[in-house]
C-alpha cells in the first residue's frame, strides 16, 4: 500500500475516531490555509478594483493601502494557522510522552532518575544536595572557581 493510500485511510479513520486520539487537523490545515490565502488575495483584488473605480485620490491611497492591508491579513492568517498547528503538535507530543512514560521508558526506575541504581541520590538537584536534600555539598562557583553569590 502506498504512503498516499495509508494517509488517506488514516485521515478517513481519524474522522470517525470518536475518542479523538487521532488528530486530522494537521493534515487538513494545509487545505484550510490554501483556501484562506486564495480568499484573502481575491478580497484584496476586489477591494483594489473597487477603490480604483472610484477615481481621484482613492487611486493613490488604494494602490498604497490595499496591498499593505492584504499582506497584513495574510500574515495574520499564517500566524493563526501556525498557532493551531503548534497547539495540535503539543497535544501529539504530550500523547507520545505519556505513552513512553506508561511503557516504562523514562519512568521512576529507569537509569538516570533519582532513586534508581544508576541515577543521582534522592534529593540531589542541579545544585548538589545530599541525601534528603540537605543543601549544597560544594559551593557554587559559577564556573569561575570563585565563590558565587549563592555560596
XYZ file of N, CA, C and O in Angstrom:
604
model
N 0.850 -1.166 0.000
C 0.000 0.000 0.000
C 0.898 1.232 0.000
O 1.865 1.323 0.741
N 0.589 2.230 -0.829
C 1.431 3.409 -0.929
C 1.199 4.340 0.257
O 0.240 4.200 1.018
N 2.110 5.324 0.411
C 2.017 6.269 1.530
C 0.764 7.124 1.413
O 0.128 7.456 2.417
N 0.381 7.479 0.178
C -0.825 8.295 -0.013
C -2.080 7.521 0.386
O -2.987 8.075 0.985
N -2.118 6.243 0.043
C -3.275 5.435 0.423
C -3.343 5.269 1.931
O -4.414 5.300 2.509
N -2.181 5.104 2.577
C -2.146 4.973 4.024
C -2.590 6.265 4.697
O -3.361 6.243 5.655
N -2.116 7.422 4.167
C -2.529 8.715 4.711
C -4.026 8.932 4.532
O -4.700 9.417 5.431
N -4.557 8.574 3.354
C -5.986 8.740 3.102
C -6.795 7.845 4.030
O -7.830 8.261 4.557
N -6.311 6.617 4.244
C -7.009 5.688 5.119
C -6.983 6.193 6.560
O -7.987 6.143 7.265
N -5.817 6.721 7.004
C -5.738 7.226 8.374
C -6.551 8.507 8.526
O -7.078 8.776 9.593
N -6.661 9.309 7.467
C -7.478 10.514 7.516
C -8.946 10.147 7.682
O -9.639 10.696 8.538
N -9.422 9.213 6.884
C -10.817 8.768 6.984
C -11.050 8.099 8.333
O -12.062 8.326 8.982
N -10.088 7.277 8.769
C -10.209 6.637 10.078
C -10.234 7.665 11.197
O -10.956 7.514 12.185
N -9.437 8.728 11.046
C -9.406 9.785 12.049
C -10.714 10.552 12.123
O -11.108 11.039 13.187
N -11.404 10.692 10.997
C -12.695 11.384 11.004
C -13.731 10.632 11.827
O -14.624 11.231 12.417
N -13.621 9.321 11.854
C -14.585 8.514 12.590
C -14.026 8.004 13.915
O -14.546 7.046 14.487
N -12.984 8.645 14.411
C -12.401 8.314 15.715
C -13.112 9.153 16.770
O -12.784 10.317 16.980
N -14.101 8.579 17.408
C -14.913 9.323 18.367
C -14.236 9.494 19.724
O -14.739 10.197 20.585
N -13.078 8.872 19.913
C -12.334 9.080 21.154
C -11.326 10.220 21.001
O -10.669 10.590 21.968
N -11.187 10.761 19.793
C -10.289 11.876 19.483
C -8.838 11.572 19.851
O -8.136 12.424 20.370
N -8.399 10.349 19.571
C -6.994 10.016 19.784
C -6.163 10.293 18.540
O -4.951 10.379 18.624
N -6.795 10.453 17.389
C -6.120 10.781 16.143
C -6.507 12.192 15.725
O -7.689 12.507 15.659
N -5.502 13.030 15.477
C -5.768 14.403 15.051
C -5.703 14.485 13.533
O -4.706 14.122 12.930
N -6.765 14.970 12.912
C -6.778 15.153 11.465
C -6.577 16.614 11.104
O -6.397 16.940 9.932
N -6.572 17.485 12.089
C -6.473 18.915 11.824
C -5.165 19.267 11.138
O -5.152 20.086 10.215
N -4.064 18.668 11.562
C -2.780 18.991 10.934
C -2.751 18.571 9.467
O -2.119 19.217 8.648
N -3.435 17.489 9.148
C -3.487 17.048 7.757
C -4.359 17.983 6.923
O -4.116 18.185 5.748
N -5.355 18.556 7.541
C -6.318 19.398 6.844
C -5.916 20.868 6.880
O -6.455 21.682 6.139
N -4.960 21.229 7.723
C -4.570 22.624 7.915
C -4.003 23.243 6.644
O -4.240 24.423 6.371
N -3.277 22.471 5.852
C -2.731 22.992 4.590
C -3.852 23.416 3.645
O -3.757 24.444 2.974
N -4.897 22.615 3.595
C -6.024 22.934 2.723
C -6.722 24.202 3.213
O -7.041 25.097 2.416
N -6.925 24.298 4.521
C -7.573 25.483 5.084
C -6.738 26.727 4.796
O -7.264 27.766 4.393
N -5.422 26.630 4.993
C -4.557 27.786 4.744
C -4.570 28.168 3.266
O -4.608 29.349 2.924
N -4.553 27.197 2.379
C -4.629 27.487 0.944
C -5.910 28.212 0.577
O -5.893 29.179 -0.199
N -7.021 27.766 1.145
C -8.304 28.424 0.887
C -8.286 29.851 1.433
O -8.751 30.793 0.767
N -7.733 30.029 2.627
C -7.641 31.368 3.208
C -6.797 32.307 2.348
O -7.169 33.466 2.140
N -5.656 31.822 1.854
C -4.791 32.652 1.014
C -5.530 33.080 -0.242
O -5.511 34.263 -0.629
N -6.209 32.154 -0.889
C -6.960 32.484 -2.108
C -8.054 33.501 -1.796
O -8.223 34.491 -2.522
N -8.797 33.299 -0.711
C -9.873 34.234 -0.366
C -9.336 35.624 -0.016
O -9.922 36.639 -0.426
N -8.231 35.681 0.711
C -7.651 36.984 1.073
C -7.150 37.706 -0.179
O -7.382 38.912 -0.350
N -6.470 36.979 -1.069
C -5.978 37.612 -2.291
C -7.123 38.064 -3.190
O -7.072 39.164 -3.772
N -8.166 37.257 -3.308
C -9.326 37.672 -4.102
C -10.027 38.887 -3.476
O -10.439 39.805 -4.182
N -10.151 38.866 -2.155
C -10.756 40.005 -1.471
C -9.942 41.273 -1.662
O -10.498 42.354 -1.887
N -8.621 41.161 -1.586
C -7.766 42.319 -1.823
C -7.899 42.832 -3.247
O -7.950 44.050 -3.481
N -7.971 41.927 -4.216
C -8.128 42.323 -5.615
C -9.466 43.027 -5.848
O -9.532 44.075 -6.505
N -10.539 42.459 -5.306
C -11.866 43.068 -5.459
C -11.886 44.451 -4.809
O -12.401 45.422 -5.378
N -11.304 44.562 -3.615
C -11.286 45.848 -2.925
C -10.449 46.864 -3.704
O -10.831 48.038 -3.820
N -9.322 46.430 -4.271
C -8.485 47.329 -5.064
C -9.233 47.805 -6.307
O -9.208 48.998 -6.645
N -9.918 46.908 -6.994
C -10.695 47.299 -8.165
C -11.814 48.264 -7.797
O -12.102 49.218 -8.536
N -12.431 48.048 -6.664
C -13.498 48.946 -6.205
C -12.946 50.340 -5.917
O -13.539 51.345 -6.302
N -11.795 50.409 -5.249
C -11.187 51.698 -4.928
C -10.726 52.394 -6.207
O -10.898 53.615 -6.351
N -10.171 51.649 -7.156
C -9.720 52.244 -8.408
C -10.883 52.771 -9.234
O -10.739 53.757 -9.965
N -12.039 52.133 -9.135
C -13.199 52.591 -9.907
C -13.764 53.896 -9.372
O -14.453 54.607 -10.094
N -13.458 54.234 -8.112
C -13.943 55.496 -7.544
C -13.171 56.687 -8.094
O -13.707 57.789 -8.176
N -11.907 56.470 -8.467
C -11.090 57.532 -9.058
C -10.584 58.516 -8.025
O -10.756 58.357 -6.815
N -9.938 59.569 -8.503
C -9.429 60.632 -7.649
C -8.282 60.184 -6.763
O -7.418 59.389 -7.140
N -8.273 60.734 -5.560
C -7.221 60.445 -4.589
C -7.302 58.985 -4.140
O -6.311 58.404 -3.725
N -8.462 58.366 -4.243
C -8.649 56.975 -3.850
C -7.740 56.026 -4.611
O -7.367 54.977 -4.103
N -7.373 56.396 -5.835
C -6.486 55.541 -6.626
C -5.117 55.446 -5.947
O -4.583 54.349 -5.754
N -4.568 56.602 -5.569
C -3.253 56.611 -4.934
C -3.314 55.894 -3.590
O -2.462 55.063 -3.269
N -4.331 56.216 -2.795
C -4.468 55.575 -1.483
C -4.710 54.076 -1.624
O -4.185 53.278 -0.849
N -5.510 53.699 -2.601
C -5.790 52.283 -2.828
C -4.560 51.511 -3.240
O -4.349 50.377 -2.813
N -3.727 52.130 -4.103
C -2.502 51.463 -4.546
C -1.505 51.299 -3.404
O -0.637 50.424 -3.458
N -1.608 52.127 -2.377
C -0.693 52.027 -1.241
C -1.260 51.115 -0.164
O -0.592 50.179 0.298
N -2.496 51.356 0.250
C -3.027 50.701 1.444
C -3.671 49.340 1.198
O -3.672 48.495 2.096
N -4.222 49.090 0.039
C -4.852 47.790 -0.212
C -3.808 46.664 -0.224
O -4.006 45.637 0.440
N -2.676 46.821 -0.924
C -1.668 45.748 -0.847
C -1.113 45.563 0.571
O -0.878 44.423 0.996
N -0.920 46.665 1.305
C -0.440 46.550 2.686
C -1.460 45.826 3.569
O -1.097 44.972 4.383
N -2.724 46.167 3.409
C -3.779 45.504 4.184
C -3.890 44.028 3.832
O -4.061 43.175 4.710
N -3.768 43.730 2.543
C -3.823 42.335 2.111
C -2.651 41.546 2.687
O -2.822 40.424 3.173
N -1.472 42.137 2.654
C -0.294 41.488 3.228
C -0.474 41.276 4.726
O -0.142 40.212 5.254
N -1.030 42.257 5.410
C -1.276 42.135 6.846
C -2.259 40.999 7.137
O -2.055 40.217 8.067
N -3.308 40.895 6.346
C -4.265 39.797 6.513
C -3.588 38.445 6.275
O -3.856 37.466 6.982
N -2.712 38.367 5.275
C -2.002 37.116 5.016
C -1.100 36.737 6.190
O -1.018 35.565 6.573
N -0.420 37.738 6.768
C 0.455 37.462 7.914
C -0.367 36.953 9.093
O 0.001 35.977 9.752
N -1.502 37.616 9.374
C -2.335 37.178 10.500
C -2.933 35.797 10.263
O -3.032 34.993 11.189
N -3.334 35.505 9.031
C -3.860 34.168 8.726
C -2.784 33.119 8.947
O -3.051 32.050 9.522
N -1.559 33.416 8.528
C -0.459 32.474 8.723
C -0.176 32.274 10.213
O 0.052 31.153 10.673
N -0.201 33.370 10.979
C 0.045 33.266 12.415
C -1.018 32.395 13.095
O -0.696 31.566 13.947
N -2.274 32.559 12.717
C -3.343 31.748 13.307
C -3.168 30.277 12.952
O -3.353 29.396 13.791
N -2.814 30.008 11.696
C -2.623 28.616 11.290
C -1.433 27.992 12.024
O -1.484 26.836 12.436
N -0.350 28.768 12.203
C 0.798 28.248 12.939
C 0.448 28.016 14.403
O 0.907 27.045 15.003
N -0.355 28.899 14.981
C -0.780 28.714 16.366
C -1.586 27.426 16.515
O -1.362 26.644 17.443
N -2.495 27.203 15.594
C -3.286 25.976 15.632
C -2.382 24.753 15.478
O -2.515 23.763 16.210
N -1.418 24.830 14.543
C -0.506 23.703 14.328
C 0.329 23.432 15.578
O 0.513 22.272 15.971
N 0.809 24.492 16.218
C 1.624 24.319 17.429
C 0.801 23.672 18.535
O 1.269 22.759 19.219
N -0.426 24.112 18.714
C -1.268 23.538 19.768
C -1.526 22.053 19.525
O -1.471 21.247 20.458
N -1.786 21.687 18.288
C -2.033 20.279 18.000
C -0.751 19.456 18.104
O -0.778 18.312 18.534
N 0.392 20.048 17.741
C 1.656 19.316 17.898
C 1.998 19.136 19.369
O 2.562 18.110 19.757
N 1.681 20.127 20.191
C 1.881 19.968 21.635
C 1.040 18.802 22.129
O 1.508 17.966 22.907
N -0.191 18.716 21.681
C -1.057 17.606 22.069
C -0.504 16.264 21.615
O -0.503 15.289 22.370
N -0.011 16.200 20.376
C 0.559 14.940 19.883
C 1.811 14.564 20.661
O 1.999 13.404 21.025
N 2.678 15.548 20.903
C 3.909 15.256 21.639
C 3.612 14.853 23.078
O 4.286 13.989 23.636
N 2.615 15.464 23.688
C 2.233 15.090 25.043
C 1.693 13.659 25.063
O 2.025 12.887 25.965
N 0.908 13.304 24.075
C 0.402 11.928 23.985
C 1.552 10.941 23.832
O 1.546 9.871 24.453
N 2.537 11.302 23.022
C 3.693 10.436 22.838
C 4.471 10.290 24.140
O 4.891 9.188 24.507
N 4.655 11.396 24.861
C 5.358 11.345 26.145
C 4.623 10.476 27.151
O 5.236 9.691 27.870
N 3.313 10.612 27.215
C 2.519 9.805 28.143
C 2.646 8.334 27.779
O 2.794 7.489 28.656
N 2.606 8.025 26.492
C 2.748 6.634 26.067
C 4.122 6.090 26.434
O 4.248 4.950 26.894
N 5.155 6.897 26.251
C 6.505 6.454 26.609
C 6.651 6.265 28.119
O 7.274 5.322 28.577
N 6.090 7.180 28.886
C 6.191 7.089 30.343
C 5.412 5.888 30.869
O 5.841 5.226 31.804
N 4.260 5.595 30.285
C 3.466 4.473 30.764
C 4.066 3.130 30.336
O 3.803 2.110 30.959
N 4.898 3.136 29.280
C 5.515 1.885 28.851
C 6.781 1.579 29.638
O 7.392 0.553 29.435
N 7.174 2.494 30.522
C 8.337 2.244 31.354
C 9.573 2.985 30.907
O 10.528 3.094 31.645
N 9.605 3.493 29.711
C 10.771 4.242 29.243
C 10.769 5.599 29.915
O 9.857 6.376 29.750
N 11.784 5.866 30.707
C 11.883 7.147 31.387
C 11.091 7.204 32.666
O 10.899 8.268 33.232
N 10.618 6.069 33.150
C 9.839 6.028 34.381
C 10.712 6.116 35.606
O 11.932 6.286 35.515
N 10.139 5.957 36.787
C 10.889 6.126 38.018
C 12.054 5.160 38.182
O 13.036 5.493 38.806
N 11.994 3.989 37.636
C 13.068 3.024 37.823
C 14.106 3.045 36.724
O 15.011 2.236 36.699
N 13.986 3.963 35.771
C 14.929 3.962 34.662
C 16.245 4.600 35.079
O 16.282 5.421 35.973
N 17.351 4.196 34.447
C 18.649 4.766 34.798
C 18.647 6.273 34.595
O 18.113 6.769 33.621
N 19.236 6.976 35.524
C 19.319 8.420 35.429
C 18.246 9.133 36.202
O 18.285 10.337 36.359
N 17.240 8.399 36.712
C 16.213 9.048 37.511
C 16.570 8.922 38.987
O 17.229 7.972 39.381
N 16.163 9.894 39.817
C 16.510 9.848 41.235
C 16.023 8.566 41.893
O 14.899 8.134 41.671
N 16.868 7.961 42.701
C 16.489 6.763 43.422
C 16.792 5.480 42.706
O 16.693 4.404 43.270
N 17.163 5.550 41.430
C 17.485 4.321 40.709
C 18.967 4.025 40.882
O 19.751 4.902 41.209
N 19.382 2.784 40.648
C 20.781 2.425 40.867
C 21.754 3.267 40.046
O 22.825 3.597 40.519
N 21.402 3.675 38.849
C 22.322 4.432 38.015
C 22.126 5.923 38.096
O 22.807 6.686 37.431
N 21.172 6.380 38.911
C 20.854 7.796 38.935
C 21.401 8.511 40.144
O 22.059 7.915 40.997
N 21.145 9.794 40.235
C 21.618 10.571 41.379
C 20.872 10.170 42.637
O 19.779 9.601 42.561
N 21.427 10.461 43.802
C 20.730 10.108 45.038
C 19.470 10.931 45.202
O 19.361 12.023 44.652
N 18.494 10.433 45.953
C 17.276 11.204 46.157
C 17.601 12.540 46.812
O 18.419 12.630 47.705
N 16.963 13.590 46.349
C 17.170 14.923 46.898
C 18.279 15.680 46.216
O 18.486 16.852 46.474
N 19.025 15.023 45.333
C 20.104 15.720 44.641
C 19.511 16.474 43.477
O 18.865 15.912 42.623
N 19.706 17.748 43.476
C 19.190 18.573 42.399
C 20.333 19.115 41.569
O 21.483 18.693 41.713
N 20.060 20.073 40.737
C 21.110 20.617 39.886
C 22.176 21.375 40.670
O 23.252 21.634 40.168
N 21.913 21.739 41.952
C 22.890 22.488 42.754
C 23.509 21.609 43.831
O 23.932 22.094 44.864
N 23.567 20.349 43.608
C 24.157 19.444 44.592
C 23.058 18.851 45.443
O 22.090 18.321 44.936
N 23.191 18.983 46.732
C 22.172 18.448 47.632
C 22.495 17.023 47.989
O 22.678 16.180 47.130
N 22.604 16.777 49.248
C 22.918 15.433 49.704
C 21.673 14.619 49.872
O 20.595 15.012 49.433
N 21.797 13.481 50.535
C 20.617 12.658 50.787
C 19.588 13.455 51.571
O 19.903 14.097 52.567
N 18.402 13.463 51.080
C 17.327 14.203 51.740
C 17.309 15.674 51.364
O 16.510 16.433 51.856
N 18.163 16.101 50.468
C 18.159 17.474 50.011
C 18.590 18.459 51.085
O 17.962 19.477 51.285
N 19.676 18.146 51.812
C 20.099 18.977 52.935
C 20.866 20.218 52.508
O 21.287 20.985 53.334
N 21.086 20.444 51.250
C 21.777 21.650 50.811
C 22.955 21.306 49.932
O 23.262 20.143 49.692
N 23.659 22.324 49.477
C 24.771 22.085 48.568
C 25.922 21.377 49.258
O 26.221 21.636 50.417
N 26.574 20.493 48.513
C 27.740 19.791 49.044
C 29.005 20.604 48.805
O 29.935 20.557 49.582
N 29.048 21.337 47.700
C 30.188 22.188 47.397
C 29.663 23.566 47.053
O 28.554 23.703 46.562
N 30.466 24.609 47.313
C 29.979 25.955 46.991
C 29.792 26.124 45.490
O 30.546 25.585 44.702
N 28.817 26.925 45.166
C 28.552 27.262 43.763
C 29.593 28.275 43.320
O 29.793 29.300 43.949
N 30.297 27.960 42.218
C 31.342 28.863 41.754
C 30.985 29.523 40.441
O 31.675 30.418 39.996
N 29.914 29.114 39.819
C 29.519 29.713 38.551
C 30.505 29.445 37.426
O 30.537 30.162 36.445
N 31.351 28.441 37.576
C 32.303 28.091 36.533
C 33.570 28.922 36.567
O 34.452 28.761 35.749
N 33.699 29.867 37.540
C 34.881 30.738 37.581
C 35.909 30.251 38.581
O 37.028 30.736 38.593
N 35.556 29.364 39.467
C 36.464 28.925 40.523
C 36.345 29.783 41.773
O 36.851 29.414 42.828
N 35.709 30.904 41.659
C 35.491 31.793 42.807
C 34.082 31.577 43.337
O 33.159 31.328 42.580
N 33.895 31.699 44.652
C 32.542 31.550 45.187
C 31.586 32.560 44.556
O 31.935 33.717 44.360
N 30.390 32.081 44.232
C 29.403 32.941 43.611
C 28.456 33.553 44.621
O 28.649 33.412 45.842
N 27.434 34.215 44.151
C 26.502 34.909 45.053
C 25.657 33.955 45.894
O 25.079 34.355 46.877
N 25.574 32.691 45.498
C 24.743 31.741 46.232
C 25.560 30.796 47.096
O 25.102 29.752 47.485
N 26.805 31.100 47.391
C 27.675 30.232 48.167
C 27.384 30.373 49.638
O 27.107 31.393 50.146
